mmCIF file of C-alpha atoms in Angstrom:
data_model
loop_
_atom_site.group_PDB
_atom_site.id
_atom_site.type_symbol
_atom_site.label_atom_id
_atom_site.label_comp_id
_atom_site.label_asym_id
_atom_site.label_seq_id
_atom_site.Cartn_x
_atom_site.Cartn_y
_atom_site.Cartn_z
ATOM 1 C CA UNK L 1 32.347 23.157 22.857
ATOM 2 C CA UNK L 2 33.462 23.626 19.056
ATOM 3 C CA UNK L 3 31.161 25.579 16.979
ATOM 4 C CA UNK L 4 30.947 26.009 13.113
ATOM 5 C CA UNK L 5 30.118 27.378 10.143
ATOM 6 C CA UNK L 6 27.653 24.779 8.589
ATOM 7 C CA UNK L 7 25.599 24.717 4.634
ATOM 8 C CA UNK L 8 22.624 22.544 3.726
ATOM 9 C CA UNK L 9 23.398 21.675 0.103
ATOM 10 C CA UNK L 10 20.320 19.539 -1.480
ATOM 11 C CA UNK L 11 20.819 17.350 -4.485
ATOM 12 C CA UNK L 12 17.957 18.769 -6.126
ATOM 13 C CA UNK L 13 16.488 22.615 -5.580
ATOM 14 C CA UNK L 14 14.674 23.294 -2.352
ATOM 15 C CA UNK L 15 10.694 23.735 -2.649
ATOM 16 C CA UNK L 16 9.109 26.058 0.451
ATOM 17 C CA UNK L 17 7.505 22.959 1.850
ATOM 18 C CA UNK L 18 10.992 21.474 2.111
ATOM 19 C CA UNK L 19 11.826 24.275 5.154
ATOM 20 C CA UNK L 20 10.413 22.709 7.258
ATOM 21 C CA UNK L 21 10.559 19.202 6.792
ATOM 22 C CA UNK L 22 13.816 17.067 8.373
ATOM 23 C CA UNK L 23 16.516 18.008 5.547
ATOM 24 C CA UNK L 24 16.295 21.360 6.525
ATOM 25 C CA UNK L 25 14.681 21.326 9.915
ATOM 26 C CA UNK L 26 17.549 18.698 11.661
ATOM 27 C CA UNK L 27 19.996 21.135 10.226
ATOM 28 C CA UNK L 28 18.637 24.101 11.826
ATOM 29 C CA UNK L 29 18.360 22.504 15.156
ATOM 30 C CA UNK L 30 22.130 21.690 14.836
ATOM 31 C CA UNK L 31 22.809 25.780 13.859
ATOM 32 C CA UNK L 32 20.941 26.756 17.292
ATOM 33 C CA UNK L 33 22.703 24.031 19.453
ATOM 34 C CA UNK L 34 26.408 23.961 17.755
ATOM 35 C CA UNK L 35 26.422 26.527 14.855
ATOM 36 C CA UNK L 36 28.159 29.799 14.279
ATOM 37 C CA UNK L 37 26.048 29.944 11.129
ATOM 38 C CA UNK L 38 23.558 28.055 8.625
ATOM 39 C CA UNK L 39 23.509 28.845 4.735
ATOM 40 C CA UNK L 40 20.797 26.597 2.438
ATOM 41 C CA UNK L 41 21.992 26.705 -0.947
ATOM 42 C CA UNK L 42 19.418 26.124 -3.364
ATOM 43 C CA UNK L 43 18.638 26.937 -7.472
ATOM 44 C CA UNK L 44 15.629 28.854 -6.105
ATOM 45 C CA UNK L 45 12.028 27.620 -7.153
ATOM 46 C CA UNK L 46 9.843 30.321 -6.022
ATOM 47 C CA UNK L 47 9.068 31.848 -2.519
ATOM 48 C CA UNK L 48 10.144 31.036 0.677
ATOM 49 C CA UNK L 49 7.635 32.502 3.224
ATOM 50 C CA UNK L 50 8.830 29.058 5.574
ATOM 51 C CA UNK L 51 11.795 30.919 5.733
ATOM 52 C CA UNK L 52 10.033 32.802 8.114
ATOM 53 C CA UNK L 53 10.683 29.973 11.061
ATOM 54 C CA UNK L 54 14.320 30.006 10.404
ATOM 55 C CA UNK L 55 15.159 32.407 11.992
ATOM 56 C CA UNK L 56 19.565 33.362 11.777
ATOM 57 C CA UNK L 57 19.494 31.056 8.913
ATOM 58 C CA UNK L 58 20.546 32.501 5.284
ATOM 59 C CA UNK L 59 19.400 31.324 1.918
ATOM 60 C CA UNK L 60 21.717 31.361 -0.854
ATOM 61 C CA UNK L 61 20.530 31.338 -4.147
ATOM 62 C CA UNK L 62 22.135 29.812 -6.845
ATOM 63 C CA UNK L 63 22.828 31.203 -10.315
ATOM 64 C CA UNK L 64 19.975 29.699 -12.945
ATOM 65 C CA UNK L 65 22.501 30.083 -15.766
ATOM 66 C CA UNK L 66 24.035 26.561 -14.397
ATOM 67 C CA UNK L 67 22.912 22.846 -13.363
ATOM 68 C CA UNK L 68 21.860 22.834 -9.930
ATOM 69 C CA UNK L 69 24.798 20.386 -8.531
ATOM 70 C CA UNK L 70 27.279 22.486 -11.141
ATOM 71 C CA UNK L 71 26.595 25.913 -9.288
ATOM 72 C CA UNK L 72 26.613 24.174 -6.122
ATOM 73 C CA UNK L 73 30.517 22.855 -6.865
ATOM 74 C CA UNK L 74 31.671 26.423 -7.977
ATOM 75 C CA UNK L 75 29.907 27.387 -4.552
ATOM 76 C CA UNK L 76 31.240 25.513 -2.318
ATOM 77 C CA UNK L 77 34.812 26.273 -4.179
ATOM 78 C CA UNK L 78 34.219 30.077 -3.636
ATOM 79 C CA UNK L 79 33.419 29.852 0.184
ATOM 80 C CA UNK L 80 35.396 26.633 1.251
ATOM 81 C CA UNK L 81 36.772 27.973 4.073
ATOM 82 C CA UNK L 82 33.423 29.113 5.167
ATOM 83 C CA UNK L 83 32.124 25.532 5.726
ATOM 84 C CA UNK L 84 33.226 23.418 8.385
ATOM 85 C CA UNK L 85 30.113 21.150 8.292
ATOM 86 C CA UNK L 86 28.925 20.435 5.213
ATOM 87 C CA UNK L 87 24.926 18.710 5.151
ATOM 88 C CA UNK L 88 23.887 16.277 2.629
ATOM 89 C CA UNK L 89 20.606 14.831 1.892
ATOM 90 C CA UNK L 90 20.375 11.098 0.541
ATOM 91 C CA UNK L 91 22.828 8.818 -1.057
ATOM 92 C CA UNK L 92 22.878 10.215 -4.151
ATOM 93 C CA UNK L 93 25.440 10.023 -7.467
ATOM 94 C CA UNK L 94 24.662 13.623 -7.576
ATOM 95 C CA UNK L 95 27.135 14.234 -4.754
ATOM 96 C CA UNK L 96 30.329 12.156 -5.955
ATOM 97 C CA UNK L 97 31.810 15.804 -7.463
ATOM 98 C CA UNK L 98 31.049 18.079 -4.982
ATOM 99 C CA UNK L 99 32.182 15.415 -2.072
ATOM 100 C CA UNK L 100 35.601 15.139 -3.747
ATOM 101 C CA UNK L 101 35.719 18.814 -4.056
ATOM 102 C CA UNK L 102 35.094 19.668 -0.394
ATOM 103 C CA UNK L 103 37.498 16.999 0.879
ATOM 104 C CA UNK L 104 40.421 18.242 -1.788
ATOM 105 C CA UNK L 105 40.144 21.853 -0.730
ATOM 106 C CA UNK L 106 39.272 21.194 3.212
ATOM 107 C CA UNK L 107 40.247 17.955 4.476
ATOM 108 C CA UNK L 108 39.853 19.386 7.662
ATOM 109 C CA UNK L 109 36.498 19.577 6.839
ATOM 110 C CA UNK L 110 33.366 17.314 7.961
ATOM 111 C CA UNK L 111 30.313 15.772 5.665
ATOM 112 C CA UNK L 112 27.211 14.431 7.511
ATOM 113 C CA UNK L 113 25.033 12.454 4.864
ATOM 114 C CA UNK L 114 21.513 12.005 6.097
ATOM 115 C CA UNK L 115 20.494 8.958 4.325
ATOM 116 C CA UNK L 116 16.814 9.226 3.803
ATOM 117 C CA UNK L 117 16.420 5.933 2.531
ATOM 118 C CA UNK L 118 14.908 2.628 2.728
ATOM 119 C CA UNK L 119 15.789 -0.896 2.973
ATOM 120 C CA UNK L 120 15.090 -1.720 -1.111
ATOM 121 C CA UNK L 121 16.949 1.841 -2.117
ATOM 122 C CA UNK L 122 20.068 1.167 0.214
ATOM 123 C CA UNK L 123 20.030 -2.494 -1.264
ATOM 124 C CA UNK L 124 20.262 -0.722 -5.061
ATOM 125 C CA UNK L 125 22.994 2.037 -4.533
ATOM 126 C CA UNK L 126 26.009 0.761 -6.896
ATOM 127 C CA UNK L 127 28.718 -0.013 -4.466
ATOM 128 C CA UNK L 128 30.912 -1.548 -6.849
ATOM 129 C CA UNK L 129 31.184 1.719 -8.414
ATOM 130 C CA UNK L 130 34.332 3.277 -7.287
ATOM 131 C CA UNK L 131 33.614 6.745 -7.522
ATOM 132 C CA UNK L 132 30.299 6.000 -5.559
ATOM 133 C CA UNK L 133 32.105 4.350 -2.784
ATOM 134 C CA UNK L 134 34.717 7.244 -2.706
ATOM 135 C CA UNK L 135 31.985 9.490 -2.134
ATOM 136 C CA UNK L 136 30.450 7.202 0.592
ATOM 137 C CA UNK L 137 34.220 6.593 2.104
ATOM 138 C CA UNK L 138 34.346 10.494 2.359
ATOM 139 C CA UNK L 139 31.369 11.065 4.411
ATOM 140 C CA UNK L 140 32.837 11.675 7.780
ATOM 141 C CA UNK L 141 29.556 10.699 9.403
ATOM 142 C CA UNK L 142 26.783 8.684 7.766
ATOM 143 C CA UNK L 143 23.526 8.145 9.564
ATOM 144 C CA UNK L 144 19.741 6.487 8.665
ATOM 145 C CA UNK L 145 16.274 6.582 10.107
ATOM 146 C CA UNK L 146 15.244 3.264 11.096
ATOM 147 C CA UNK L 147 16.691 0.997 13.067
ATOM 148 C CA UNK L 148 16.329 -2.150 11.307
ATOM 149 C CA UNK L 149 18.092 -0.234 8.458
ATOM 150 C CA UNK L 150 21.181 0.695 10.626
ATOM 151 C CA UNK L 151 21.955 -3.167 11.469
ATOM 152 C CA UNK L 152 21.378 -3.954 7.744
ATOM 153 C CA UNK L 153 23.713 -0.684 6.563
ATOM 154 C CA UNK L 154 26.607 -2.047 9.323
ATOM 155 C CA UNK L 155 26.549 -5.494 8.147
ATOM 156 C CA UNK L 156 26.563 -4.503 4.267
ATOM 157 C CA UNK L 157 29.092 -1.716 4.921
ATOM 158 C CA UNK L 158 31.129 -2.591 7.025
ATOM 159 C CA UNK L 159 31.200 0.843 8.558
ATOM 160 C CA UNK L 160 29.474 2.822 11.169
ATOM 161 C CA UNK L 161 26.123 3.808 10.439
ATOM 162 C CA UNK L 162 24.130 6.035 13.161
ATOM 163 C CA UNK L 163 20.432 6.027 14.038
ATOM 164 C CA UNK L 164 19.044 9.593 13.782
ATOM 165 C CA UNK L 165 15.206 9.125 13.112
ATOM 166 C CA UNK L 166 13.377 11.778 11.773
ATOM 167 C CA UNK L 167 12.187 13.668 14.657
ATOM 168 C CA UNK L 168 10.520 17.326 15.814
ATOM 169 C CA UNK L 169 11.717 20.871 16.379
ATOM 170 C CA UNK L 170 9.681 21.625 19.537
ATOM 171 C CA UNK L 171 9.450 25.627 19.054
ATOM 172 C CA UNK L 172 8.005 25.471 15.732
ATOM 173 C CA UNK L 173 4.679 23.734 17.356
ATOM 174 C CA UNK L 174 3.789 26.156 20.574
ATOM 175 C CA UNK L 175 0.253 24.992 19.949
ATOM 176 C CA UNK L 176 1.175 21.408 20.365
ATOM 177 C CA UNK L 177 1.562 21.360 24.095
ATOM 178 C CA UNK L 178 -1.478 23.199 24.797
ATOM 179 C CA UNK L 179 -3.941 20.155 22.861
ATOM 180 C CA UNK L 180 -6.182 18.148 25.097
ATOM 181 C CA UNK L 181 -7.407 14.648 24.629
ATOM 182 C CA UNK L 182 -10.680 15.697 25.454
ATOM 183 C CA UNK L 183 -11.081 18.097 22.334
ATOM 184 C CA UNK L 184 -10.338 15.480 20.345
ATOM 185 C CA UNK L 185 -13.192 13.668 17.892
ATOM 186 C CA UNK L 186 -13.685 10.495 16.517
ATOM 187 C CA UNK L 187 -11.257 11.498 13.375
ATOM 188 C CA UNK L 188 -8.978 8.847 11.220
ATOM 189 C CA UNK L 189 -6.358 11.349 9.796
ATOM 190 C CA UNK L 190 -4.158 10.897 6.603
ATOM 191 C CA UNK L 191 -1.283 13.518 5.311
ATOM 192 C CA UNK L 192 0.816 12.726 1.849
ATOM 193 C CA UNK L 193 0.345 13.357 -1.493
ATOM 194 C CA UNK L 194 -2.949 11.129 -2.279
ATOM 195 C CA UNK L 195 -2.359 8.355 -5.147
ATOM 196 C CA UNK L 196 1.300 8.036 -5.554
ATOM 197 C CA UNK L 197 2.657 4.571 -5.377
ATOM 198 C CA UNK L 198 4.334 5.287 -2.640
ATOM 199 C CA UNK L 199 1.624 6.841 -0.267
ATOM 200 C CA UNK L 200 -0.833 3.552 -0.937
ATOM 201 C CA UNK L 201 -3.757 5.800 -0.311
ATOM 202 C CA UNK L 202 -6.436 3.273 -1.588
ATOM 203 C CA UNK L 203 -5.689 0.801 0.815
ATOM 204 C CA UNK L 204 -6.537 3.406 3.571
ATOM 205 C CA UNK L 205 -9.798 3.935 1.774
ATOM 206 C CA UNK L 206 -10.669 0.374 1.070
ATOM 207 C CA UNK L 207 -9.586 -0.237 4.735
ATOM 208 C CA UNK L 208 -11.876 2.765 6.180
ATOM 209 C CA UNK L 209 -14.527 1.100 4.639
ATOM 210 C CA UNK L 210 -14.736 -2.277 6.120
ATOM 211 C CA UNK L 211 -13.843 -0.748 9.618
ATOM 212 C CA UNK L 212 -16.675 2.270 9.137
ATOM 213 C CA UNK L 213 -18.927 -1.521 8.765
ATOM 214 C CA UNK L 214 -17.861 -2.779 12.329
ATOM 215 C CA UNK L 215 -18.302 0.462 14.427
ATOM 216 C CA UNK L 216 -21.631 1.773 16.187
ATOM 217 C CA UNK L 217 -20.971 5.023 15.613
ATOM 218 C CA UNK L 218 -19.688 6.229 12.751
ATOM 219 C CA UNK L 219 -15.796 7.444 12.472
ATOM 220 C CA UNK L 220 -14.583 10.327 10.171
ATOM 221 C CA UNK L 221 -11.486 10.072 7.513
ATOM 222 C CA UNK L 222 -9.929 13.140 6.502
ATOM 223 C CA UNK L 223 -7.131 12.706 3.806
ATOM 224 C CA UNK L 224 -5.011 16.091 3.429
ATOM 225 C CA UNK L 225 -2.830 16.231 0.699
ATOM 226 C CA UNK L 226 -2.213 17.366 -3.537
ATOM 227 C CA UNK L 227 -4.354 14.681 -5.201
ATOM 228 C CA UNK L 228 -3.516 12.917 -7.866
ATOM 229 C CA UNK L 229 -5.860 12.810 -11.257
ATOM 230 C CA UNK L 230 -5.798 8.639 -10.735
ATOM 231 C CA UNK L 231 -6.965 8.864 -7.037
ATOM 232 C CA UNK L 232 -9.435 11.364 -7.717
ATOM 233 C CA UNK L 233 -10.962 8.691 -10.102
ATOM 234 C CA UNK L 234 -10.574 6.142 -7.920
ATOM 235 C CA UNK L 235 -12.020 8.527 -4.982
ATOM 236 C CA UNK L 236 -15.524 9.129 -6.990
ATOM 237 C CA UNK L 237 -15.806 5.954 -8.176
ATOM 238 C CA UNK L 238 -15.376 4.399 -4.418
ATOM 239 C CA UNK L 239 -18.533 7.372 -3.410
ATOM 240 C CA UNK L 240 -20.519 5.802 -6.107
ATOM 241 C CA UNK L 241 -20.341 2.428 -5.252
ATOM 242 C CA UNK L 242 -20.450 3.117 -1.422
ATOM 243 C CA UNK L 243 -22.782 6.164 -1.014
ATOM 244 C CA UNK L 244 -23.744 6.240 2.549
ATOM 245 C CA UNK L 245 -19.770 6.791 3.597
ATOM 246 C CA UNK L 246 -19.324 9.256 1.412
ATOM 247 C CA UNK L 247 -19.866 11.930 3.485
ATOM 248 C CA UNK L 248 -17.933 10.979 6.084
ATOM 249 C CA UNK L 249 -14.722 11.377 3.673
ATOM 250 C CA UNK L 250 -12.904 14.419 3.912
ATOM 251 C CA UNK L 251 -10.268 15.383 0.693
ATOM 252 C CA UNK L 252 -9.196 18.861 1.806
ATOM 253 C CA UNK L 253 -6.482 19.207 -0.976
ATOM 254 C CA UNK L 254 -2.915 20.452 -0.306
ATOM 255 C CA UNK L 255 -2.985 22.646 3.219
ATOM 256 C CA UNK L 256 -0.138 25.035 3.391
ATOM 257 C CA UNK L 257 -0.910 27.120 6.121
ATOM 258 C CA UNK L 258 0.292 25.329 9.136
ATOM 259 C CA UNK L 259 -1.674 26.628 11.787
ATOM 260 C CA UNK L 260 -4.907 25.399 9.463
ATOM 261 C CA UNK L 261 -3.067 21.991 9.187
ATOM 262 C CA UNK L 262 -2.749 21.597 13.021
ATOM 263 C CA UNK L 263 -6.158 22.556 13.754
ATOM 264 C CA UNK L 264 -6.834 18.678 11.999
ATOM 265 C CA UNK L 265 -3.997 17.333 14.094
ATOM 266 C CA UNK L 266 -5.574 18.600 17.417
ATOM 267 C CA UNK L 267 -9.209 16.968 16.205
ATOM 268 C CA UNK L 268 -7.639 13.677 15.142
ATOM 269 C CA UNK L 269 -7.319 10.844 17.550
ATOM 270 C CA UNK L 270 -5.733 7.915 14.779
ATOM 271 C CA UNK L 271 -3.784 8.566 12.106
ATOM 272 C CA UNK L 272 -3.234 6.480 9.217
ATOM 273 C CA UNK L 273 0.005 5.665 7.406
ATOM 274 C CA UNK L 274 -0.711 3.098 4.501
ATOM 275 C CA UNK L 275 2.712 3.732 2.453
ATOM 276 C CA UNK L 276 4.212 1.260 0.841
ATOM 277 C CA UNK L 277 7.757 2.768 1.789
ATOM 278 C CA UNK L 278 9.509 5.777 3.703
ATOM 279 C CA UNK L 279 12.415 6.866 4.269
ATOM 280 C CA UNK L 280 12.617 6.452 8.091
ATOM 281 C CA UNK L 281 8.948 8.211 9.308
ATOM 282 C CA UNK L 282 7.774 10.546 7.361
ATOM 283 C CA UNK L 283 7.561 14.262 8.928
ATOM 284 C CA UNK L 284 3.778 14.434 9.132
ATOM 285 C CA UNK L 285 4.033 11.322 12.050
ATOM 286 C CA UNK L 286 5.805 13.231 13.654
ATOM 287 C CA UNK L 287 3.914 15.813 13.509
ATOM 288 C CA UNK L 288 0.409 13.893 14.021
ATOM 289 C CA UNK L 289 2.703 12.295 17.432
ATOM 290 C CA UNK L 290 3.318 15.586 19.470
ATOM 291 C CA UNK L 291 -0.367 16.155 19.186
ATOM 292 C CA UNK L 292 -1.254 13.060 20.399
ATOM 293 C CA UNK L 293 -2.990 10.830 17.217
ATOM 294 C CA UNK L 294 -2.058 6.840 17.973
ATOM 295 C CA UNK L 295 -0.879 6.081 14.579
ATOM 296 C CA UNK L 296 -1.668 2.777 12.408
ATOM 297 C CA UNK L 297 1.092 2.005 10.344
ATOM 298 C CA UNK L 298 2.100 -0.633 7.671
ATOM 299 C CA UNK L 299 5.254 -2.443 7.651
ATOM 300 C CA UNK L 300 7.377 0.427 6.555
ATOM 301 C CA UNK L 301 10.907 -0.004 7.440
ATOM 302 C CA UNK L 302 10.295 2.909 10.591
ATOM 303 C CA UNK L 303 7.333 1.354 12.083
ATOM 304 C CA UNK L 304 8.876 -0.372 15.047
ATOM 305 C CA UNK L 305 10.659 3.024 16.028
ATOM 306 C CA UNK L 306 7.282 4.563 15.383
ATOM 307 C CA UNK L 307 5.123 2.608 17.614
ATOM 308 C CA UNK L 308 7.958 1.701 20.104
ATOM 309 C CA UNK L 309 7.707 -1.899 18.087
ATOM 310 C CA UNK L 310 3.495 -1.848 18.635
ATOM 311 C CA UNK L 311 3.297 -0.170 22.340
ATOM 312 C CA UNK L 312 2.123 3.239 21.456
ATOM 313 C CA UNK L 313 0.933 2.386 17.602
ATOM 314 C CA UNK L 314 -0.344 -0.283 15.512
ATOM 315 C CA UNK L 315 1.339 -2.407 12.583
ATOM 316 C CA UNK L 316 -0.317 -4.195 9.935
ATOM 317 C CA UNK L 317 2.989 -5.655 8.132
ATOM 318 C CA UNK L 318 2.076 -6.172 4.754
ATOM 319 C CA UNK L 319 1.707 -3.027 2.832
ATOM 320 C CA UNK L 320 -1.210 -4.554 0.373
ATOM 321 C CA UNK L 321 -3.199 -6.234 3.156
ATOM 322 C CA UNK L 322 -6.806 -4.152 3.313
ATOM 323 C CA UNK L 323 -8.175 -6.708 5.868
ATOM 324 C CA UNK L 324 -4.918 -6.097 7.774
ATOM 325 C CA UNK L 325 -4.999 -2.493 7.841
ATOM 326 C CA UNK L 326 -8.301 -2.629 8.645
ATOM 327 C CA UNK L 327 -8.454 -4.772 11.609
ATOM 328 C CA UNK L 328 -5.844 -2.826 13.092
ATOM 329 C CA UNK L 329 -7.856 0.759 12.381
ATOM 330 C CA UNK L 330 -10.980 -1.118 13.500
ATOM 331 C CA UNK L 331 -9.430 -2.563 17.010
ATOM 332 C CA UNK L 332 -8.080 1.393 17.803
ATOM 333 C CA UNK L 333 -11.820 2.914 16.606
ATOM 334 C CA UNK L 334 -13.323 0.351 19.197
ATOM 335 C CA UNK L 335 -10.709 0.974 22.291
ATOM 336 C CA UNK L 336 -11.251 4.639 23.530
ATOM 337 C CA UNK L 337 -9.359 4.067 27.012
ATOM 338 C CA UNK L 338 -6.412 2.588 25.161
ATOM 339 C CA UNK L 339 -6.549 5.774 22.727
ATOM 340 C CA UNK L 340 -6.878 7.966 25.673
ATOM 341 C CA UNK L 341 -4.290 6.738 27.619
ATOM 342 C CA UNK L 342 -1.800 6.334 24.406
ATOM 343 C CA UNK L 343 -2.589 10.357 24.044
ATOM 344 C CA UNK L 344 -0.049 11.112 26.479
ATOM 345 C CA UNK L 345 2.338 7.409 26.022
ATOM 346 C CA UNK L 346 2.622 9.113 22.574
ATOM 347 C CA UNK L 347 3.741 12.452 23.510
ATOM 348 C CA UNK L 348 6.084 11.174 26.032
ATOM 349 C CA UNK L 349 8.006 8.644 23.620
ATOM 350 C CA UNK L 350 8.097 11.335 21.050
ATOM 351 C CA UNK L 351 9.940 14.119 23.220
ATOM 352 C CA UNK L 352 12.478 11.152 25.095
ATOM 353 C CA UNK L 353 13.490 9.531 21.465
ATOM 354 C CA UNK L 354 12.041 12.589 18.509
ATOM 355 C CA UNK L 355 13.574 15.234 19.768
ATOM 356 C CA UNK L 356 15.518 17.125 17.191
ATOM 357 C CA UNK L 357 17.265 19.484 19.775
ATOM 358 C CA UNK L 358 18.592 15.949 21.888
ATOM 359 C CA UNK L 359 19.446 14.655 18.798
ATOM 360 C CA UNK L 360 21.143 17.723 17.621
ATOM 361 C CA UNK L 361 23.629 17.225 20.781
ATOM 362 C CA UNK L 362 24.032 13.896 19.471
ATOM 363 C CA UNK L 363 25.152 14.811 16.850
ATOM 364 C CA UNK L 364 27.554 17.349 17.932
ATOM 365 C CA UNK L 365 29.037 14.832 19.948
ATOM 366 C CA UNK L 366 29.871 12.605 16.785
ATOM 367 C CA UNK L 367 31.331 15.980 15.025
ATOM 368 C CA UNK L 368 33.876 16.698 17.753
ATOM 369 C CA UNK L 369 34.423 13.705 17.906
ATOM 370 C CA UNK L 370 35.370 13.703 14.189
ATOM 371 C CA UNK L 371 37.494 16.888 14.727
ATOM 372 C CA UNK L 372 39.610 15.246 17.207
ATOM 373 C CA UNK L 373 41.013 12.536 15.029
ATOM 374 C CA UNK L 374 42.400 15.497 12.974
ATOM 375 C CA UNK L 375 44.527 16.691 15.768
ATOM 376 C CA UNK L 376 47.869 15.763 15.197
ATOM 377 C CA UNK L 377 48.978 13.394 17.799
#
């Protein structure tokens, strides 16, 4: 089997936390099942103790005296014939230049685009722009992270659009396949930045309140994540008006180590994912999945991949709908032997369908494949 010389270039500089989430992480998996070697190439914006897990893969910094996606051209131009798979990360106008650039100097040469992207997004991108279809058109091999999304991509596209869902690196959670059901507590557990638009964290709180009404004994929510100044607001106003659950309500703030944030995913049983979008899941499901928390989802374009369309996982479709959301975190608080038994449904869909080291053979598959329409016939 082939192997090569791959580079993660982001649109946008790489933050720590970024290591280890899918843009990176998928990557990496690829480097240890097809690679003869990895280089992230990042404007640097700080430390990079995540570099850490990584282990065989090199960070390149780029110059600061340059725009991010400027230094990243005159990279790639330097060391073209050191890339044979080039990574990209979202359907961006930021990559039209340094697309046509790698295909001019190595048409040889193979671009994976990770979409990250939802069905509104992929609706927006300007397809009647030429240079933006060029760039699309030059992506050897194009794939997105929900289902639903693929057939809508094919149709619009006319093209072939593969399913790669965010998944999990197995070795960077040891600790995962030690949990036990039984050491788990009666824990609702939340992970995003709290208040953005996007994360809908209100709705989680609003909902926790009208299930903590229905339940004899009481549940606990614990929302990790940076808080925003609005939700914080919103958070102490919601403990006034509602004093006998505030204690119950857990902010923790932003939890970088991992090994503290994984002590709350072997506690939880549910967790909670109220966003109003995604693209595909979002890392921390599956995350929250290989240890075993049933998650309660809204509509989000991901959720029937998430919950095997509702078998190991609850929907509540509409994104705004409290009484929704709630009556699906209410019926999972009030059904231990269907959260027991889920414990280990969960963990079994996520290593036949999540896992990034099956889906990194995938994916070498598709590249080969890709490689041997370039053989002269």
């Amino acid at each position: 089997m082939n192997k090569y010389n791959m580079c993660v270039i982001p649109a946008f500089p790489l933050e720590n936390v970024q290591l280890l989430k899918d843009r990176v992480v998928f990557p990496y998996a690829c480097f240890l099942a097809f690679g003869e070697s990895l280089r992230l190439v990042t404007k640097k914006t700080g430390d990079y103790p995540y570099l850490s897990y990584l282990e065989g893969a090199q960070l390149v910094t780029l110059p600061e005296d340059q725009p991010h996606m400027d230094a990243a051209v005159s990279y790639v131009t330097d060391h073209i014939n050191e890339i044979d798979l080039l990574f990209l990360f979202g359907a961006r106008g930021e990559y039209i230049e340094l697309v046509q650039t790698y295909k001019t100097l190595r048409p040889d040469g193979i671009i994976y685009l990770k979409l990250d992207t939802n069905i509104d997004w992929a609706n927006a991108l300007p397809l009647f722009d030429e240079s933006f279809s060029s760039f699309l058109k030059n992506c050897d091999i194009i794939s997105c992270e929900a289902r639903r999304l693929q057939t809508l991509l094919y149709k619009k596209w006319q093209r072939p659009v593969e399913y790669i869902p965010n998944g999990v690196y197995y070795p960077l959670y040891p600790d995962a396949a030690n949990v036990r059901y039984e050491d788990k507590e009666n824990m609702i557990l939340t992970v995003g930045r709290l208040g953005t638009m996007q994360k809908n964290s209100l709705l989680l709180l609003y909902a926790y309140a009208l299930t903590f009404v229905e339940l004899n004994e009481p549940w606990e929510l614990v929302m990790i994540g940076s808080i925003m100044p609005e939700f914080q607001a919103d958070y102490d106003d919601f403990c006034k008006r509602f004093p006998t659950l505030a204690p119950h309500i857990h902010l923790t703030g932003n939890i970088a180590d991992k090994q503290t944030l994984y002590r709350y995913y072997k506690k939880a049983k549910i967790f909670a994912l109220p966003s109003r979008a995604e693209g595909g899941s979002p890392n921390v499901f599956s995350e929250a999945a290989i240890f075993g928390c049933t998650v309660v989802t809204t509509g989000v374009d991901a959720a029937p991949d998430m919950t095997d369309n509702g078998r190991v996982g609850r929907i509540s479709p509409n994104t705004e709908d409290i009484d929704g959301f709630a009556k699906e975190l209410t019926a999972l608080c009030r059904d231990p032997k269907y959260l027991a038994r889920n414990f280990h449904d969960m963990r079994a869909y996520m290593r036949e369908f999540f896992d990034y080291e099956r889906l990194a053979e995938r994916l070498h598959i598709l590249v080969d494949l890709q490689q041997l329409k370039r053989r002269p016939s």
